[in-house]
CSV table of C-alpha atoms in Angstrom, one decimal:
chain,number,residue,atom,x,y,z
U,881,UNK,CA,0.0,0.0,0.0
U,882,UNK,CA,1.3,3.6,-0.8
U,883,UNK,CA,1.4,6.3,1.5
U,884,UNK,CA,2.0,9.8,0.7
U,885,UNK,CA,5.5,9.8,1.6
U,886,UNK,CA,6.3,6.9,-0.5
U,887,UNK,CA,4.2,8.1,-3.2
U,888,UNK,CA,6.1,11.7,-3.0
U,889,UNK,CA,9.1,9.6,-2.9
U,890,UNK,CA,8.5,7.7,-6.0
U,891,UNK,CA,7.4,10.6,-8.0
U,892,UNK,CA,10.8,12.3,-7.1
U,893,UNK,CA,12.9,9.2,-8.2
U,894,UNK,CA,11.0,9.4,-11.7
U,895,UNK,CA,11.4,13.0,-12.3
U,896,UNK,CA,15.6,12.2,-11.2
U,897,UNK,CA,15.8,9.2,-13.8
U,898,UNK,CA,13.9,11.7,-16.6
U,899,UNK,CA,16.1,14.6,-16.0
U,900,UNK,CA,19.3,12.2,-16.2
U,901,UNK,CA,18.2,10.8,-19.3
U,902,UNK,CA,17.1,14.2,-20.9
U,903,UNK,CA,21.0,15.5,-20.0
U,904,UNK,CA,22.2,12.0,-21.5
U,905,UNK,CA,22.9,13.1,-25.8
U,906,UNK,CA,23.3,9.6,-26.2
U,907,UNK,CA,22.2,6.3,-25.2
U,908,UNK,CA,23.2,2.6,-25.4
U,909,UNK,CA,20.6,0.4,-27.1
U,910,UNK,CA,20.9,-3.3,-25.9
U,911,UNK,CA,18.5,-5.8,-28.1
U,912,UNK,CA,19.0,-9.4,-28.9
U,913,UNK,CA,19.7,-10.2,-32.4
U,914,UNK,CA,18.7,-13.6,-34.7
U,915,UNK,CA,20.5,-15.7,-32.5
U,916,UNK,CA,19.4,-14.7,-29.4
U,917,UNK,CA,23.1,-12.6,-28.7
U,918,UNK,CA,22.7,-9.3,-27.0
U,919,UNK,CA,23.7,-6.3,-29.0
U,920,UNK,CA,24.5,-2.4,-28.2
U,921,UNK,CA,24.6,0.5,-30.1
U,922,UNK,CA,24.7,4.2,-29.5
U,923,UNK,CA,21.3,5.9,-30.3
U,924,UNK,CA,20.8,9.6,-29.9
U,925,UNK,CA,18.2,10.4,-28.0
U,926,UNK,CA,15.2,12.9,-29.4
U,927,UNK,CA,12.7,12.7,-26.5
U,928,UNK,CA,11.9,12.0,-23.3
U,929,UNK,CA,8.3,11.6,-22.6
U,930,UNK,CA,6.8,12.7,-18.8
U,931,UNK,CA,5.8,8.7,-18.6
U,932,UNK,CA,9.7,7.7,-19.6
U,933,UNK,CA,9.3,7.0,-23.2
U,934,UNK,CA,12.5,7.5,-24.9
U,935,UNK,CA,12.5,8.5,-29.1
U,936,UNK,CA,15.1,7.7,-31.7
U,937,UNK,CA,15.5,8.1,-35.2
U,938,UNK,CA,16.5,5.0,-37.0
U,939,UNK,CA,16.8,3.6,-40.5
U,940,UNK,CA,13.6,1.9,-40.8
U,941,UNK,CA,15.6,-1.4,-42.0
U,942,UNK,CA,18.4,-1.2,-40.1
U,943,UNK,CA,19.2,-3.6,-36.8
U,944,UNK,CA,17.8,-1.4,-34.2
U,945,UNK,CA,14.4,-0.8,-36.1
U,946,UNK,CA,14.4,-4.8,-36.6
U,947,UNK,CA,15.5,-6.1,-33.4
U,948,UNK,CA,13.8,-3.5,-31.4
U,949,UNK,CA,10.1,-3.8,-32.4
U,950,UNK,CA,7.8,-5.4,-29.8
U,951,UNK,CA,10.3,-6.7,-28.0
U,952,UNK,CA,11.8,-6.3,-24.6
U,953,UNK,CA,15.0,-3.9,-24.7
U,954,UNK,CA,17.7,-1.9,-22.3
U,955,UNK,CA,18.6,0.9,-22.8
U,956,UNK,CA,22.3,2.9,-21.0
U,957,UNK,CA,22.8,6.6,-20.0
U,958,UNK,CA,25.5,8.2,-18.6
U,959,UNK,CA,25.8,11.7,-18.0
U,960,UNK,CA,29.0,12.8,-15.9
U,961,UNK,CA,28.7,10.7,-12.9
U,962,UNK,CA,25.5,9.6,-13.1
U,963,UNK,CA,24.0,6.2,-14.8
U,964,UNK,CA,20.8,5.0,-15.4
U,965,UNK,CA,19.3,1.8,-16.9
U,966,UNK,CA,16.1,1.4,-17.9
U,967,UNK,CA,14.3,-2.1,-18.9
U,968,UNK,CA,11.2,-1.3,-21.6
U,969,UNK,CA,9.9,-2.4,-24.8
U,970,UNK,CA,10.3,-1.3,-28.0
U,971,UNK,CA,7.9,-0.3,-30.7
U,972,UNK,CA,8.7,1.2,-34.0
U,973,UNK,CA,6.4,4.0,-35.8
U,974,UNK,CA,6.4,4.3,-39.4
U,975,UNK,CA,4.1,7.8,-39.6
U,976,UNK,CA,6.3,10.6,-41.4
U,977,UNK,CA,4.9,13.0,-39.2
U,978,UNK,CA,6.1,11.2,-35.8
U,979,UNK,CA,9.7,11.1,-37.2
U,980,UNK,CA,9.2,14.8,-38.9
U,981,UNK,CA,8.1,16.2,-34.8
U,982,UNK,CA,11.4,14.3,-33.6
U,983,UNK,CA,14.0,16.0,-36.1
U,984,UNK,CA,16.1,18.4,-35.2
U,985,UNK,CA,19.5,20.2,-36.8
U,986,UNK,CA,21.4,17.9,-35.0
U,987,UNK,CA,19.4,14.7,-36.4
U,988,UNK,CA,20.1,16.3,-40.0
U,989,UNK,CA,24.1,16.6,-39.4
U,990,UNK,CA,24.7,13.2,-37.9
U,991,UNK,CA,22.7,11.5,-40.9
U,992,UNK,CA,24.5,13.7,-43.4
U,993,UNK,CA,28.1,12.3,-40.9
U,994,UNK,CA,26.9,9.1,-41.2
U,995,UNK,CA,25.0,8.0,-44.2
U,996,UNK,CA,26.5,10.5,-46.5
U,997,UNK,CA,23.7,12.2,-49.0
U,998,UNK,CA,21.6,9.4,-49.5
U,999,UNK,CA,20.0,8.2,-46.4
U,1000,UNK,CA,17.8,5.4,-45.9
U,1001,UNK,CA,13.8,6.0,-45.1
U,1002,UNK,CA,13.6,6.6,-41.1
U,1003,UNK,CA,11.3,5.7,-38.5
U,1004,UNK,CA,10.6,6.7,-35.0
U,1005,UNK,CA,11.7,3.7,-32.4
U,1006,UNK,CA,10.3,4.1,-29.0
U,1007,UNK,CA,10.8,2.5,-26.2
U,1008,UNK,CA,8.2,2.5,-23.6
U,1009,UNK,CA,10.1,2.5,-20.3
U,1010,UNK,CA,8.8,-0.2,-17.5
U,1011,UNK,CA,11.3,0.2,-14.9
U,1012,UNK,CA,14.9,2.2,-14.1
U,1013,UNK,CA,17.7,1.8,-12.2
U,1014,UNK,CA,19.7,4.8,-11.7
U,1015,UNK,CA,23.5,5.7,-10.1
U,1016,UNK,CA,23.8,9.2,-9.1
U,1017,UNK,CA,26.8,10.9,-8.0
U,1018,UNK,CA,28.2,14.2,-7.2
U,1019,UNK,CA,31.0,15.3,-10.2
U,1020,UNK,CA,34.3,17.0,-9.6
U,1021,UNK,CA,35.4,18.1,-6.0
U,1022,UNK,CA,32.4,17.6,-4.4
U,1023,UNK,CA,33.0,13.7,-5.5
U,1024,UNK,CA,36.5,13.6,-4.2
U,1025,UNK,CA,35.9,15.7,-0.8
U,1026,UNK,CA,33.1,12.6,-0.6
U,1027,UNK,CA,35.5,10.2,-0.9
U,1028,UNK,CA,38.0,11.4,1.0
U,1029,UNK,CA,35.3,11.8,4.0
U,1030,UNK,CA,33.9,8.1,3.9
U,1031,UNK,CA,37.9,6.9,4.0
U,1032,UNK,CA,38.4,8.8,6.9
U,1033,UNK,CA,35.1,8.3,8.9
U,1034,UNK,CA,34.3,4.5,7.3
U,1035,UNK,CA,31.0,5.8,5.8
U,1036,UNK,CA,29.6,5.8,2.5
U,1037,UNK,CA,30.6,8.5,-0.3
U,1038,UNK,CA,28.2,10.8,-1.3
U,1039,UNK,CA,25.3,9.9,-3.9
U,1040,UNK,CA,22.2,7.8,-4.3
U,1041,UNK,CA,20.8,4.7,-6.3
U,1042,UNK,CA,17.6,3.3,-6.9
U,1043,UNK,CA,15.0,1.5,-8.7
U,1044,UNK,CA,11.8,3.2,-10.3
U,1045,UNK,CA,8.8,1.7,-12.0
U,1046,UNK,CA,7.9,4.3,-14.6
């Protein structure tokens, strides 16, 4: 049963893992491929729903569109000191206008980078976010005066972790 102090408490840890994968540019895509073997790539990421969805761009037949769709996925952030992972499912969608909402000047220079002039026909991937784990440290000397405390008094560094449903 929730009470308000854990539902408070719950709504805070989902707004943390959101913000730290908003900050994130990139992310890690894990899916299994053909054989069952687990496979990462970097994705950039486009959007970060308020319910934890997470938007790419992808070629529509490339291996992330394939391996992704309706099936159960990971994806990584990292943004200084701070990690999260979150377990979801994947869903890709082929509307013109969804991937048109989703570009951005950055989107248009990486594909350019990338696949040169001609580019393949993209879709939208999305991956519906179930739960989150997340890492979360202080950066620089805040991280080091941290560590140099918990040495001294046997305590714990500074930072927090936690699982979230979303």
């Amino acid at each position: 049963m929730s009470t308000p102090h854990s539902t408070a408490r719950r709504a805070e840890e989902q707004e943390l893992v959101r913000d730290l994968m908003r900050q994130a540019r990139f992310a890690m895509l894990t899916t299994r491929d053909s054989t069952g073997s687990l496979v990462s790539r970097p994705l950039t990421v486009q959007d970060v729903s308020e319910d934890g969805d997470v938007s790419f761009i992808v070629p529509s037949g490339g291996d992330a569109a394939q391996e992704a769709d309706g099936q159960e996925v990971n994806l990584g952030f990292r943004d200084g000191t701070s990690f999260v992972s979150v377990a979801g499912r994947g869903r890709v969608l082929r509307d013109p206008a969804v991937v048109e909402d989703l570009w951005s000047s950055v989107t248009s220079e990486l594909v350019e980078r990338v696949e040169g002039e001609e580019s393949s026909s993209k879709v939208a991937l999305v991956v519906h976010a179930d739960t989150a784990q997340y890492w979360k440290s202080p950066s620089g000397p805040a991280l080091a005066v941290g560590l140099l405390r918990a040495a001294v008094t046997g305590g714990q560094p500074g930072g927090h972790a936690g699982t979230v449903e979303l």
